[in-house]
Coordinates of C-alpha atoms in Angstrom, one line a residue:
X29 CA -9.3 63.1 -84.8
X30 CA -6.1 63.9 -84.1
X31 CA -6.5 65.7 -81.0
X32 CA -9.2 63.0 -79.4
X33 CA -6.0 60.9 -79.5
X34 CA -3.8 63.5 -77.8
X35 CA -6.4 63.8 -75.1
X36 CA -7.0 59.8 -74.9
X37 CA -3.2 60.1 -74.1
X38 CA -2.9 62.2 -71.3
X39 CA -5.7 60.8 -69.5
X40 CA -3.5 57.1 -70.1
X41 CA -0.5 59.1 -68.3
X42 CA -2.2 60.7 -66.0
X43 CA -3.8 57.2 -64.7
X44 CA 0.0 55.9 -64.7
X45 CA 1.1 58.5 -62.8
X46 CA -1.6 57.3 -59.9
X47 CA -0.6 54.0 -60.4
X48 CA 2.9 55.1 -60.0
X49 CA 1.7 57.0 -56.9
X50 CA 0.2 53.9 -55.3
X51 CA 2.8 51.4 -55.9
X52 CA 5.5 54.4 -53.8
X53 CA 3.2 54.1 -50.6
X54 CA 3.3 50.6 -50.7
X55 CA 6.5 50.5 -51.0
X56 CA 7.1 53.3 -48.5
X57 CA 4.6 51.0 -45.5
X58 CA 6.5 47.7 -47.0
X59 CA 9.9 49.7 -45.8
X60 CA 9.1 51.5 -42.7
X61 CA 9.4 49.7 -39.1
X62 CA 6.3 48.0 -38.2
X63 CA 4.4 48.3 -35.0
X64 CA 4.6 45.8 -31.9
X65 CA 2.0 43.2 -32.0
X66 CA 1.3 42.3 -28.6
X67 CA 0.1 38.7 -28.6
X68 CA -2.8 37.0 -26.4
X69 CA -1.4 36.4 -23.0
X70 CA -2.6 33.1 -23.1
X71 CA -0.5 32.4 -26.5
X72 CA 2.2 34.8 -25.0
X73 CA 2.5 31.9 -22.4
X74 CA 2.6 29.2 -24.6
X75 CA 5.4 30.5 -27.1
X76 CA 7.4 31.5 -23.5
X77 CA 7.2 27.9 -22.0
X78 CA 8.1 26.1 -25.7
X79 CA 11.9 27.1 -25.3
X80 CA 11.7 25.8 -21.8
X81 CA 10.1 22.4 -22.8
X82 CA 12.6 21.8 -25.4
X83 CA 14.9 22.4 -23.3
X84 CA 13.7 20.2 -20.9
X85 CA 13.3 17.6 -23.5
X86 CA 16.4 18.3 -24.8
X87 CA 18.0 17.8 -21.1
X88 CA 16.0 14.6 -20.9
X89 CA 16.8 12.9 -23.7
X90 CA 20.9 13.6 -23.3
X91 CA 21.7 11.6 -20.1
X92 CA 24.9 12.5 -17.9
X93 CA 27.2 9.7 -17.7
X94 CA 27.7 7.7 -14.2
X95 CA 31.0 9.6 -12.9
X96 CA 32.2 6.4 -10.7
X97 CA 35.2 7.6 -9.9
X98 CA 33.0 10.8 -7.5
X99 CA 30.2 7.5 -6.0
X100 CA 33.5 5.2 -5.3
X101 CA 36.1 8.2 -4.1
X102 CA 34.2 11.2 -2.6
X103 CA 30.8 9.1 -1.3
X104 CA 31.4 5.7 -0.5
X105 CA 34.9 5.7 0.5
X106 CA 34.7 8.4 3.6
X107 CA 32.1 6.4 4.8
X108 CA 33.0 3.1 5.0
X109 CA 37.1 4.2 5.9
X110 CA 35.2 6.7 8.9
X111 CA 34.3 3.0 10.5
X112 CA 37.5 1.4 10.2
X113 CA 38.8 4.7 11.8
X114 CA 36.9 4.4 14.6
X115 CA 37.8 1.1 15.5
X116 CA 41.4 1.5 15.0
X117 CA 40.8 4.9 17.9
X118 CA 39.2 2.3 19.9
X119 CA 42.0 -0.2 19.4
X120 CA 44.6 2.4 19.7
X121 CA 43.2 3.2 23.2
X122 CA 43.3 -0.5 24.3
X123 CA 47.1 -0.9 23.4
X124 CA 47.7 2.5 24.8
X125 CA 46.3 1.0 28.2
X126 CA 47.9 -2.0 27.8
X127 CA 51.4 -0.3 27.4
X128 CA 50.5 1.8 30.4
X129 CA 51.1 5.0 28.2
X130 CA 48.4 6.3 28.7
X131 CA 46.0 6.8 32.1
X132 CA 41.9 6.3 32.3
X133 CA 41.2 10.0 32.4
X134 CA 44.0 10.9 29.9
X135 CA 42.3 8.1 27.2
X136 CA 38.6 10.1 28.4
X137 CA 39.9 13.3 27.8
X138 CA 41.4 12.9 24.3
X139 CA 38.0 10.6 23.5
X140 CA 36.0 13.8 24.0
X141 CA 39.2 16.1 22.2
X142 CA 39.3 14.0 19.2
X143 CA 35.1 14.0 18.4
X144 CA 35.3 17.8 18.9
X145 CA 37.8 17.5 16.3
X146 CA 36.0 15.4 13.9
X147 CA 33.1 17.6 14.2
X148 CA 35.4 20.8 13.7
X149 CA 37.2 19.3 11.0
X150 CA 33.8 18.0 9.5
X151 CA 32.4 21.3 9.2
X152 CA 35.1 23.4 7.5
X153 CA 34.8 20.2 5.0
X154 CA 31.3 21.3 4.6
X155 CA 32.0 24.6 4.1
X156 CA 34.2 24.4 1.5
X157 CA 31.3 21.9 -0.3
X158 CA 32.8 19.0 0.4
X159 CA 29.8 17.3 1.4
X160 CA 29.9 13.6 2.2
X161 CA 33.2 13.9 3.6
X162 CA 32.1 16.6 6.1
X163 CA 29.0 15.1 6.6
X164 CA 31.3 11.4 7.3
X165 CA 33.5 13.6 9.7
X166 CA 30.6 15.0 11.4
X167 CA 28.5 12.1 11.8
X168 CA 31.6 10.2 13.2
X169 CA 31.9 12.6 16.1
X170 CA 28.7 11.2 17.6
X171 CA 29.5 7.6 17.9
X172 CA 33.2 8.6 19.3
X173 CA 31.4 11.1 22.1
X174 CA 29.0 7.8 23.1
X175 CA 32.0 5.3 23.1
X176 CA 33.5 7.9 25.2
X177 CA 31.2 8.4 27.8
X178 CA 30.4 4.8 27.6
X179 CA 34.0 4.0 28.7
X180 CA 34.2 6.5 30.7
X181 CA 30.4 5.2 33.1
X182 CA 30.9 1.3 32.5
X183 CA 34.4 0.6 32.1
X184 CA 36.6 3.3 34.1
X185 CA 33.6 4.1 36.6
X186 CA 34.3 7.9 36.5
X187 CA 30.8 9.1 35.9
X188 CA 27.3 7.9 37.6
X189 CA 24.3 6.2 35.5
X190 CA 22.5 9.7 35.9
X191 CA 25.1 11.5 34.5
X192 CA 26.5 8.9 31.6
X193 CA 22.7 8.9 30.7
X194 CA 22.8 13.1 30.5
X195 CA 25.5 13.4 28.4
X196 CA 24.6 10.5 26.1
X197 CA 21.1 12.8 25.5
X198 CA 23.0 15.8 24.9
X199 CA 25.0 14.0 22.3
X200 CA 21.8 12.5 20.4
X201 CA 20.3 16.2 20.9
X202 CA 23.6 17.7 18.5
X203 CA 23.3 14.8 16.1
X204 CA 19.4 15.7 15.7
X205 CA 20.7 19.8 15.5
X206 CA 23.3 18.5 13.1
X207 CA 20.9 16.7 11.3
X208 CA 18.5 19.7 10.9
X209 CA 21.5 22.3 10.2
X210 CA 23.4 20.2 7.5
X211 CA 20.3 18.4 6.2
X212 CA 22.3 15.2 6.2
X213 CA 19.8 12.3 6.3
X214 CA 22.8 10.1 7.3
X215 CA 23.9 12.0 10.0
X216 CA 20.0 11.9 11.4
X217 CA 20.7 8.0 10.8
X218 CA 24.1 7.7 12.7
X219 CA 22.4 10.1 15.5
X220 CA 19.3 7.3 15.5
X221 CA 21.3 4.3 15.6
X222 CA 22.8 5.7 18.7
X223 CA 20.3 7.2 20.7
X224 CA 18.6 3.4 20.5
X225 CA 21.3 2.1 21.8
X226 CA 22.2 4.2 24.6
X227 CA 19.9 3.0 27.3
X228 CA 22.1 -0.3 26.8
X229 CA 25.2 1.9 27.2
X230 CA 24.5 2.7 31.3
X231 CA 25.1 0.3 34.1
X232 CA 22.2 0.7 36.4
X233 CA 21.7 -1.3 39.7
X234 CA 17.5 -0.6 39.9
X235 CA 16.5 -0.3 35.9
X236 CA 13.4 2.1 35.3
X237 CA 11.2 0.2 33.0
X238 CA 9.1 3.4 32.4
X239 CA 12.2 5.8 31.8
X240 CA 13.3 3.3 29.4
X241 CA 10.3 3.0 26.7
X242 CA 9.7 6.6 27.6
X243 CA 13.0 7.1 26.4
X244 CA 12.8 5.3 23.5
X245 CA 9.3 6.8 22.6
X246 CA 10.2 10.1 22.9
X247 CA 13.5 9.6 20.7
X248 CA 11.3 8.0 18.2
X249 CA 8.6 10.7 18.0
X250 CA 11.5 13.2 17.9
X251 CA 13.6 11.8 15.0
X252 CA 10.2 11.0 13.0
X253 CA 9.7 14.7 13.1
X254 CA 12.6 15.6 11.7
X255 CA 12.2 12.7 9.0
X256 CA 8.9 14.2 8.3
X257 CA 9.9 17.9 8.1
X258 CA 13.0 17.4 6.7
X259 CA 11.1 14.5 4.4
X260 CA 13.8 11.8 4.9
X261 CA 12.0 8.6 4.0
X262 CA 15.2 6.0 4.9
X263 CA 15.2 7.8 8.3
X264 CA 11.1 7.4 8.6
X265 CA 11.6 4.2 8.2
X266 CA 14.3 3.3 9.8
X267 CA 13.1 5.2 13.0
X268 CA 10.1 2.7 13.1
X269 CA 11.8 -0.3 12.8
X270 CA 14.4 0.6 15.2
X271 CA 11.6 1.3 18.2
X272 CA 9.7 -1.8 17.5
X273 CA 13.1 -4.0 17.3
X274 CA 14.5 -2.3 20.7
X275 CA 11.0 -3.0 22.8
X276 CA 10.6 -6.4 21.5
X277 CA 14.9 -6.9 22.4
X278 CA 13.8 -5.7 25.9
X279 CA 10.5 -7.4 26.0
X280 CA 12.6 -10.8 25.3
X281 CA 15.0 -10.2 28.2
X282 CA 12.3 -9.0 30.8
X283 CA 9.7 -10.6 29.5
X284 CA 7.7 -8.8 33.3
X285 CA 3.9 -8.7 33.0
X286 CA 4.1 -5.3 34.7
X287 CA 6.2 -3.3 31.6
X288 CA 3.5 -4.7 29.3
X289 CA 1.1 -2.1 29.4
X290 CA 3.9 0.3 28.4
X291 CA 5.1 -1.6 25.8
X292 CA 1.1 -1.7 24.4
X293 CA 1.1 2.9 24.9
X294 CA 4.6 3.2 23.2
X295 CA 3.6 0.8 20.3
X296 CA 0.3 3.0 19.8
X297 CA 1.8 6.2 20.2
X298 CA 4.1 5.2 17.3
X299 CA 0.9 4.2 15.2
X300 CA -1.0 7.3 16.1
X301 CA 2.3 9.5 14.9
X302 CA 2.2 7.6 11.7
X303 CA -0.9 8.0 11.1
X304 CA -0.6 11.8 12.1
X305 CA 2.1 12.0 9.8
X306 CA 0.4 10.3 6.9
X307 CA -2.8 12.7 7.3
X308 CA -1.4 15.9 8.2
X309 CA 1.0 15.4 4.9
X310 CA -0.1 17.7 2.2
X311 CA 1.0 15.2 -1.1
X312 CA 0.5 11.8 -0.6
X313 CA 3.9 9.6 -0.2
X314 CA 4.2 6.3 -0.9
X315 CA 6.7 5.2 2.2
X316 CA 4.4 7.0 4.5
X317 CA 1.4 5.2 3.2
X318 CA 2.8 1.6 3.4
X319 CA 5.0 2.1 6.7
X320 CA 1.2 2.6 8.4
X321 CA 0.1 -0.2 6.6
X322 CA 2.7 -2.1 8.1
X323 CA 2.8 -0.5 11.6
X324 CA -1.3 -1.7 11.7
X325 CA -0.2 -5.0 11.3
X326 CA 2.8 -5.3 13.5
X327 CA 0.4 -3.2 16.3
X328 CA -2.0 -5.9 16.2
X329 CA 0.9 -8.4 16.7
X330 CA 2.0 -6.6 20.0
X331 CA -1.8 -5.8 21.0
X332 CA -1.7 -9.9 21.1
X333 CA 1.3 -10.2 22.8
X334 CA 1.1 -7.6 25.8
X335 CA -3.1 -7.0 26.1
X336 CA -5.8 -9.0 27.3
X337 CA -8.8 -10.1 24.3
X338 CA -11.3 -7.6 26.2
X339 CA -8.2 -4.6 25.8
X340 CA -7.4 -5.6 22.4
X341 CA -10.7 -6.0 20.9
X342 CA -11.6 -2.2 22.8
X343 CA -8.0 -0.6 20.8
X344 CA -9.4 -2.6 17.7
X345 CA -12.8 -1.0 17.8
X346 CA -11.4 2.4 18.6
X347 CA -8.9 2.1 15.5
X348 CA -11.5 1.2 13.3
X349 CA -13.4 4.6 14.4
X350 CA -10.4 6.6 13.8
X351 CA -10.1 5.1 10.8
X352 CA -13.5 5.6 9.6
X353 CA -12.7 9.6 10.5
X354 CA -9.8 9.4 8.6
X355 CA -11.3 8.4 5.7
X356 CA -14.5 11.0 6.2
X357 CA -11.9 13.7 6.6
X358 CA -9.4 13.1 3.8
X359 CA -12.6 12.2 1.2
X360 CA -11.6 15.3 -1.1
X361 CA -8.3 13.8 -1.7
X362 CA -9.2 10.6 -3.6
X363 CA -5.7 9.0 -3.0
X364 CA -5.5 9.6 0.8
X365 CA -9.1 8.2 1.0
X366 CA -8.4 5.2 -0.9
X367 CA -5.8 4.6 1.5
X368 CA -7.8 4.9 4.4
X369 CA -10.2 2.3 3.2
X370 CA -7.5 0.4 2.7
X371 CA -6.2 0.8 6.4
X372 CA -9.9 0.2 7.7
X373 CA -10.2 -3.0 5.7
X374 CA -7.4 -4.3 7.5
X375 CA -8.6 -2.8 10.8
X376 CA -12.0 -4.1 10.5
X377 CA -10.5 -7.9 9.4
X378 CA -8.3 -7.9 12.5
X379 CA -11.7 -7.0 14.4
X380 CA -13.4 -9.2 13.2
X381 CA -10.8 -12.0 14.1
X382 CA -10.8 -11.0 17.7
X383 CA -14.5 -10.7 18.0
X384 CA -15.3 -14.1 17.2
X385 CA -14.3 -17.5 16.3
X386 CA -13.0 -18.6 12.6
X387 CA -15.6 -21.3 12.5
X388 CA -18.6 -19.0 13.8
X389 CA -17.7 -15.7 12.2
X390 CA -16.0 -16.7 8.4
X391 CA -19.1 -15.5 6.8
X392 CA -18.2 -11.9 8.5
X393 CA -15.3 -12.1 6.0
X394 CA -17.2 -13.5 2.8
X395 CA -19.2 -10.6 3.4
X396 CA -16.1 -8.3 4.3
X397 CA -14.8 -9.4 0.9
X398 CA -17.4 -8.7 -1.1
X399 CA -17.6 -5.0 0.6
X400 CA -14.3 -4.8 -0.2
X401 CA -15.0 -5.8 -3.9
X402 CA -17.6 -3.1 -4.3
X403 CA -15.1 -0.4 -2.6
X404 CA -12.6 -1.8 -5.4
X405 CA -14.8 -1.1 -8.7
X406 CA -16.7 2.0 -7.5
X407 CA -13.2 3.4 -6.7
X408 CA -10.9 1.2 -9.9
X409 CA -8.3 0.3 -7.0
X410 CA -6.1 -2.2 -7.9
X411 CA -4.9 -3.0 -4.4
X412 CA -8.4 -3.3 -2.9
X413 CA -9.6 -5.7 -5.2
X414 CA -6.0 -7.8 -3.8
X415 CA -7.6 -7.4 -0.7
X416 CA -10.8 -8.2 -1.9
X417 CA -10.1 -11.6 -3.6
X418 CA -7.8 -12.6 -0.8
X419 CA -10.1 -11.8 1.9
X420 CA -13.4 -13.4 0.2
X421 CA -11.4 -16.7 -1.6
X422 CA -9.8 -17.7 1.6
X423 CA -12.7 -17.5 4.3
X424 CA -14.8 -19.2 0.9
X425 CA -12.5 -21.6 0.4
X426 CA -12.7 -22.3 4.5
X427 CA -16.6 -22.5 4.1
X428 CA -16.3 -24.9 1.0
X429 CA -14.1 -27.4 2.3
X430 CA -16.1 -27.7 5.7
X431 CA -18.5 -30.8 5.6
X432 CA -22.0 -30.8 6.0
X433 CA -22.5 -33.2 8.6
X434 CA -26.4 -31.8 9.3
X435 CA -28.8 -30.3 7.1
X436 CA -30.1 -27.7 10.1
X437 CA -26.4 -26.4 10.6
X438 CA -23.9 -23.3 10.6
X439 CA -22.1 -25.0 7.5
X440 CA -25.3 -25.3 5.7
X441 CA -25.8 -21.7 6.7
X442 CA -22.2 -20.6 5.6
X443 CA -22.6 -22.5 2.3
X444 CA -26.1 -20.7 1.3
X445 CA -24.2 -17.6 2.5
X446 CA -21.5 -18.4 -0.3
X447 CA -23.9 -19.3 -3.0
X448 CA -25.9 -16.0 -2.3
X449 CA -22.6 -13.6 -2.2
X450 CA -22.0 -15.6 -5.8
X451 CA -24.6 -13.8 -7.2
X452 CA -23.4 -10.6 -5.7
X453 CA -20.7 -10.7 -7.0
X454 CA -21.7 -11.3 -10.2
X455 CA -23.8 -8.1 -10.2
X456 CA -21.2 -5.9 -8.5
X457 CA -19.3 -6.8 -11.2
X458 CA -22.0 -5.9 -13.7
X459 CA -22.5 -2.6 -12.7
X460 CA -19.4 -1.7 -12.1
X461 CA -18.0 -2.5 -15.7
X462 CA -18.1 -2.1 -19.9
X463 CA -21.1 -3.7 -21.2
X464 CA -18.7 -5.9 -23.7
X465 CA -17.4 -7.6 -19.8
X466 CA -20.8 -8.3 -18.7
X467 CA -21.3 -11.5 -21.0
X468 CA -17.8 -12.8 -19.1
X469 CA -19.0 -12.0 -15.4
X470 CA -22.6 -13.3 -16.0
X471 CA -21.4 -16.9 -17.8
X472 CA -18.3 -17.0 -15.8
X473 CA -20.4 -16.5 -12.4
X474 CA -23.1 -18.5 -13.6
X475 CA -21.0 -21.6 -14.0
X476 CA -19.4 -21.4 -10.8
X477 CA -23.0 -20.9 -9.1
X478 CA -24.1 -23.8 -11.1
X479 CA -21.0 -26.0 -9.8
X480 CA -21.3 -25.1 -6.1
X481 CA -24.5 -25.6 -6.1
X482 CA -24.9 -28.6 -7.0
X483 CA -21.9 -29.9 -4.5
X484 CA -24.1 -28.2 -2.0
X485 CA -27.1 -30.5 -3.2
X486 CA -25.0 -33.1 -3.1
X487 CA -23.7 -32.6 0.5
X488 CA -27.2 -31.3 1.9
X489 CA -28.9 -34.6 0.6
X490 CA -26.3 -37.1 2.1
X491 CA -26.6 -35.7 4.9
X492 CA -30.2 -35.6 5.1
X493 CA -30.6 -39.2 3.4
X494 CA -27.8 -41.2 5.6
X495 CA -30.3 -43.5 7.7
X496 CA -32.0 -44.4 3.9
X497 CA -31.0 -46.8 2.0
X498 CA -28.6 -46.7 -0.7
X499 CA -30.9 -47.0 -3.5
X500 CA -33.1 -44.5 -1.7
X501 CA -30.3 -42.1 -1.8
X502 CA -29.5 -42.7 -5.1
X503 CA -33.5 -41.8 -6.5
X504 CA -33.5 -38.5 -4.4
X505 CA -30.3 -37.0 -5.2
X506 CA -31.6 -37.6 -8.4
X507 CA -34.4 -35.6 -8.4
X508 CA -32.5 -32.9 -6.4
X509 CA -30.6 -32.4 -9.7
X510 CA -33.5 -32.6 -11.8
X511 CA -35.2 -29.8 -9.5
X512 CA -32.2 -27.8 -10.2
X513 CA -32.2 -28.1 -13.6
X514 CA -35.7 -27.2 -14.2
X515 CA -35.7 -24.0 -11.5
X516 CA -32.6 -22.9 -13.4
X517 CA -34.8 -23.1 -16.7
X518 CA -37.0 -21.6 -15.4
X519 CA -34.8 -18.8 -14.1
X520 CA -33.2 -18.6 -17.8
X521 CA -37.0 -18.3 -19.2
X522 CA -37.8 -15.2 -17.0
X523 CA -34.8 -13.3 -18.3
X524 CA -33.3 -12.9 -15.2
X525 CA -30.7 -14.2 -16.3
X526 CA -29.8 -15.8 -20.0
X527 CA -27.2 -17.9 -19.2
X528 CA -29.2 -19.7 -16.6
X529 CA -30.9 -21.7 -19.6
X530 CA -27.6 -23.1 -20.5
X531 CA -27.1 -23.7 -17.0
X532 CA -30.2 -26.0 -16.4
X533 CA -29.8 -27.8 -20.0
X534 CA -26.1 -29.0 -18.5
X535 CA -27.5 -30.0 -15.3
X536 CA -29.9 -31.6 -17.0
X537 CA -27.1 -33.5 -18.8
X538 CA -24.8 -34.1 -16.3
X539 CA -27.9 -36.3 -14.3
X540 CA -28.8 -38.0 -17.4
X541 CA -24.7 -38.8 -17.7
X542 CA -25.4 -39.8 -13.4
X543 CA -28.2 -42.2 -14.3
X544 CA -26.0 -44.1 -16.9
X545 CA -22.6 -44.3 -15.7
X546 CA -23.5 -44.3 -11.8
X547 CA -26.9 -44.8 -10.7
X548 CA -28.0 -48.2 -13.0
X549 CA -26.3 -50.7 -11.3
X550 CA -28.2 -49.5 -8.0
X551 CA -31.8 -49.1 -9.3
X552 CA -35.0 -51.7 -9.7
X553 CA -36.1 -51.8 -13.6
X554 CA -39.5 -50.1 -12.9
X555 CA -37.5 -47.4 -11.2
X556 CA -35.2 -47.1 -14.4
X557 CA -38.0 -46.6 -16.8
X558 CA -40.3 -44.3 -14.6
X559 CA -36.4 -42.3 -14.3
X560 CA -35.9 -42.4 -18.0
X561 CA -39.5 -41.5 -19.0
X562 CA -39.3 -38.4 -16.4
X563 CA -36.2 -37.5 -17.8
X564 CA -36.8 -37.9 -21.5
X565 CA -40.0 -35.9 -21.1
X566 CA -38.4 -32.9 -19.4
X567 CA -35.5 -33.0 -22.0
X568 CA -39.0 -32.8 -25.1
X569 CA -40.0 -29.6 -23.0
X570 CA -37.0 -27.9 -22.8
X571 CA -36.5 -28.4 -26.4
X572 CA -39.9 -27.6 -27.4
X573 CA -39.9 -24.3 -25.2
X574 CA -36.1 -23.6 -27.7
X575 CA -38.5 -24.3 -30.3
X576 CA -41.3 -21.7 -29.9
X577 CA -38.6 -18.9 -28.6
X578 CA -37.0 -19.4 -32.4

C-alpha cells in the first residue's frame, strides 16, 4: 500500500517538473525580443499619413494671428510712398528747370540714372528677402524710364517718335523679364499699365492706326501669357480690361470707318486667346471661365459697333461652331464642358438675336430655353438652369403680353408654342427628378397650363367673335370653357395625366362662377336655362364618373 503511494508521488512530481518546464519557455519567448511585423502596405500608408493629418488638422484649427504691423509697414507702405516719390522726382525736376539749375539733357540723363538706380537698389532688396520693398523699387524704375523718355520725345524734343516709341518697348520688354524673373504679379501690373499707355506717350505727325491696335494686341497677347504661365489671375484680368478700355478710348477720338475692321480682328484675337487659355488649361479656374464669359458678351457689343449685320451674323455662326468643338473636345472633363454649354448658350442667343426679328423669332428662345432647361437637369447645373429660366420667362413673358388681334396669326402661333413648351417642361422636369418632386411639377405645371389656356381661349375667341354681337360673344366663350373643361376630364380619365381631372372640375367651376356673376345680365331666359341645364348635366357626369372610379 505503502509503496503504490510512493510511486503515485513521483509520477505527481515528475508532472510538476513538466509543468515547471513549460511555464520557463513561456517565460523565456515572453522575454526575448520579438520579430518585425511588417504591416500591409496599404495599412503601412494609412498609419504614415495619420501623423500628417493631425497635423494638418492641428495646423488648421490654430490660426496665426493678422501681423498688421508687417501688411501696414513692409507691404502697403512702400507702395503707396513709391508714388508719392515719383511725383516729388517729377516735381523736383520742374523746380529744378524753373531755377535754371539744371539743363534739358542734364534733367534726361539723371531721369535714366535714377531708374537704373531704383532697379539696382530694388534688387539687392530682393535679395536679401525683402520682397515688396524690392519688388516696389523695381517696379518704380519702369514708370520713371517712360516719364523719361516721355520728356525727353514730347517735351525737350531730343529724340524722334521712332525712337521714343523703341525705347518705350524696350522698357515694357524688362518689366515683362522682371515680371517673369521676380515672379511679382505687381510688377507685370505696373509694366501693363504702362505699355497701354505708351502709344499716348509719342507725338506723331501721320498716326498709324494699324501699328497702334497692332501694338496694343500684341502687348495684350504677351502679358496674357505670362498671366497664364505665371497664373496671375489680377493681371489676366486686368490685361483684358485694359485692351478693350484703350480701343474703345481711341475708337471715341477717331471714331474713322476705316480702323473699324481692326478694331473688330484685335477684339477677336483677344477672345480666341481667352478661349485658348481657358481650354488649353489643365484644372479649371474660375477667373478664366467667367473672364470668357464676359469677353463673349462685350465681343458681341463691338461686333455691333464696328461690323456690318451680314459680318456679324457670319463671326456669330463661326463662334457658335467653335463653341460646339469646344464643348465635343473638353466632354471628358465634366466642368470644362459644362462651361462650354454655357458659352454656346450665350453664343447661340446672340445668334439668334441677329438672325431675326424679336417679334418673328421669340419662339427661337422659348425653345432655346427649354433646351437649355434640359442641358440644366441632365447635367444638375445650377447656372444653366439661371440661364434657362431667364431665357424662357422673358421671351414667354414677351409672347404672353402680345395681343391676339387675329385668330390666323404669329401671336396665336407663339402662344400655342407656349402652351406646348408648358407641357415640356413639365416632363423635362419629370424625368429629370426624385419621384416625391413629380406630384409638385405635374400640379404646379398643370395649373399654370390650365390658366394660360384659358386666357388664350379667351383672347382667340374675342378675336374671332368681334363683328358678333355681344350676347353672341358671351354664349360662345362659354362653351369654349365648357369644351375645356370636359377635354381636360377627359385627359384626367385616360391617365395621362391625374391632375388634369382637377383641372377640368375647376374650369368647370370657374364658368359656372362666369354665368352667375358675369354673363346673366347679358343673356335671353331661354338661353339661361338651356345654359344651366347643359351645365348642371355635365357637373351629374363628372360626379357620377367620381362615383364609379370609388
Amino acid at each position: 500500500m505503502e509503496k503504490e503511494r510512493i510511486e503515485e508521488l513521483e509520477r505527481k512530481i515528475s508532472s510538476l517538473e513538466e509543468d515547471v518546464a513549460k511555464l520557463k519557455s513561456l517565460v523565456y519567448k515572453t522575454n526575448s525580443p520579438r520579430p518585425a511585423v511588417h504591416a500591409p502596405p496599404k495599412q503601412r500608408q494609412e498609419t504614415t499619413k495619420r501623423p500628417a493629418q493631425t497635423a494638418a488638422k492641428s495646423s488648421q484649427a490654430i490660426e496665426e494671428p493678422v501681423d498688421w504691423e508687417k501688411v501696414l509697414f513692409q507691404t502697403w507702405l512702400p507702395r503707396i510712398f513709391i508714388f508719392v516719390f515719383i511725383i516729388g522726382v517729377l516735381w523736383g525736376f520742374k523746380a529744378a528747370s524753373d531755377y535754371g539749375l539744371m539743363n534739358e539733357k542734364a534733367k534726361v540723363v539723371l531721369g535714366f540714372v535714377l531708374s537704373i538706380g531704383f532697379a539696382v537698389t530694388g534688387h539687392f532688396q530682393i535679395k536679401k528677402s525683402r520682397l515688396v520693398l524690392g519688388q516696389v523699387l523695381v517696379g518704380g524704375a519702369i514708370p520713371i524710364l517712360m516719364l523719361t523718355t516721355f520728356a525727353m520725345h514730347s517735351l525737350y524734343h531730343l529724340a524722334g517718335p521712332t525712337l521714343a516709341f523703341m525705347l518705350n518697348a524696350t522698357w515694357i520688354t524688362l518689366g515683362i523679364a522682371a515680371t517673369v524673373f521676380y515672379r511679382s504679379q505687381a510688377l507685370g501690373i505696373i509694366s501693363a499699365v504702362g505699355g497701354v499707355l505708351v502709344p499716348f506717350l509719342i507725338e506723331s505727325n501721320s498716326p498709324n492706326a494699324l501699328v497702334f491696335i497692332g501694338y496694343e494686341t500684341f502687348l495684350y497677347i504677351a502679358f496674357l501669357y505670362v498671366a497664364v504661365k505665371q497664373k496671375y489671375s489680377i493681371l489676366y484680368v486686368l490685361s483684358a480690361v485694359l485692351l478693350n478700355l484703350t480701343l474703345l478710348i481711341y475708337y471715341s477720338f477717331v471714331g474713322d470707318n476705316d480702323v473699324k475692321g481692326l478694331l473688330g480682328m484685335a477684339i477677336l484675337i483677344q477672345h480666341l486667346c481667352l478661349l485658348s487659355s481657358f481650354f488649353l488649361s489643365k484644372s479649371v479656374l474660375q477667373i478664366y471661365a467667367f473672364t470668357l464669359l464676359s469677353s463673349l458678351a462685350v465681343t458681341y457689343g463691338w461686333l455691333l459697333a464696328v461690323f456690318d449685320d451680314g459680318t456679324t451674323t457670319l463671326v456669330l455662326l463661326a463662334l457658335v461652331i467653335i463653341y460646339v468643338l469646344g464643348a465635343y473636345a473638353v466632354r471628358s472633363s465634366k466642368e470644362k464642358f459644362e462651361f462650354f454649354i454655357t458659352y454656346l448658350i450665350v453664343a447661340v442667343a446672340f445668334f439668334i438675336h441677329q438672325l431675326v426679328d424679336l417679334r418673328e423669332g421669340v419662339i427661337l428662345y422659348v425653345i432655346q430655353g427649354l433646351a437649355v432647361y434640359y442641358i440644366a437637369m441632365t447635367y444638375k447645373n445650377l447656372l444653366h438652369q439661371l440661364f434657362s429660366y431667364t431665357i424662357y420667362i422673358l421671351s414667354a413673358t414677351y409672347i404672353l403680353v402680345t395681343p391676339i388681334e387675329q385668330v390666323l396669326s404669329l401671336p396665336t402661333l407663339n402662344w400655342l408654342v407656349v402652351l406646348a413648351s408648358i407641357l415640356v417642361f413639365i416632363w423635362i422636369s419629370i424625368q429629370k427628378t426624385e419621384k416625391d418632386e413629380h406630384d409638385t411639377f405635374k400640379i404646379g405645371g398643370s395649373i399654370v397650363f390650365s390658366i394660360l389656356s384659358l386666357i388664350f381661349a379667351t383672347e382667340v375667341t374675342v378675336a374671332g367673335t368681334t363683328d358678333l354681337s355681344a350676347n353672341t360673344q358671351t354664349l360662345i366663350m362659354t362653351a369654349v370653357w365648357l369644351v375645356l373643361s370636359i377635354a381636360a376630364f377627359i385627359i384626367g380619365s385616360l391617365k395621362m395625366f391625374k391632375t388634369a381631372t382637377y383641372v377640368g372640375v375647376g374650369i368647370l367651376f370657374l364658368t359656372l362662377f362666369k354665368l352667375v356673376l358675369y354673363d346673366l345680365p347679358f343673356i335671353p331666359m331661354a338661353i339661361r336655362a338651356l345654359l344651366f341645364i347643359v351645365l348642371g348635366a355635365i357637373g351629374l357626369i363628372i360626379s357620377r364618373l367620381f362615383y364609379k372610379k370609388k
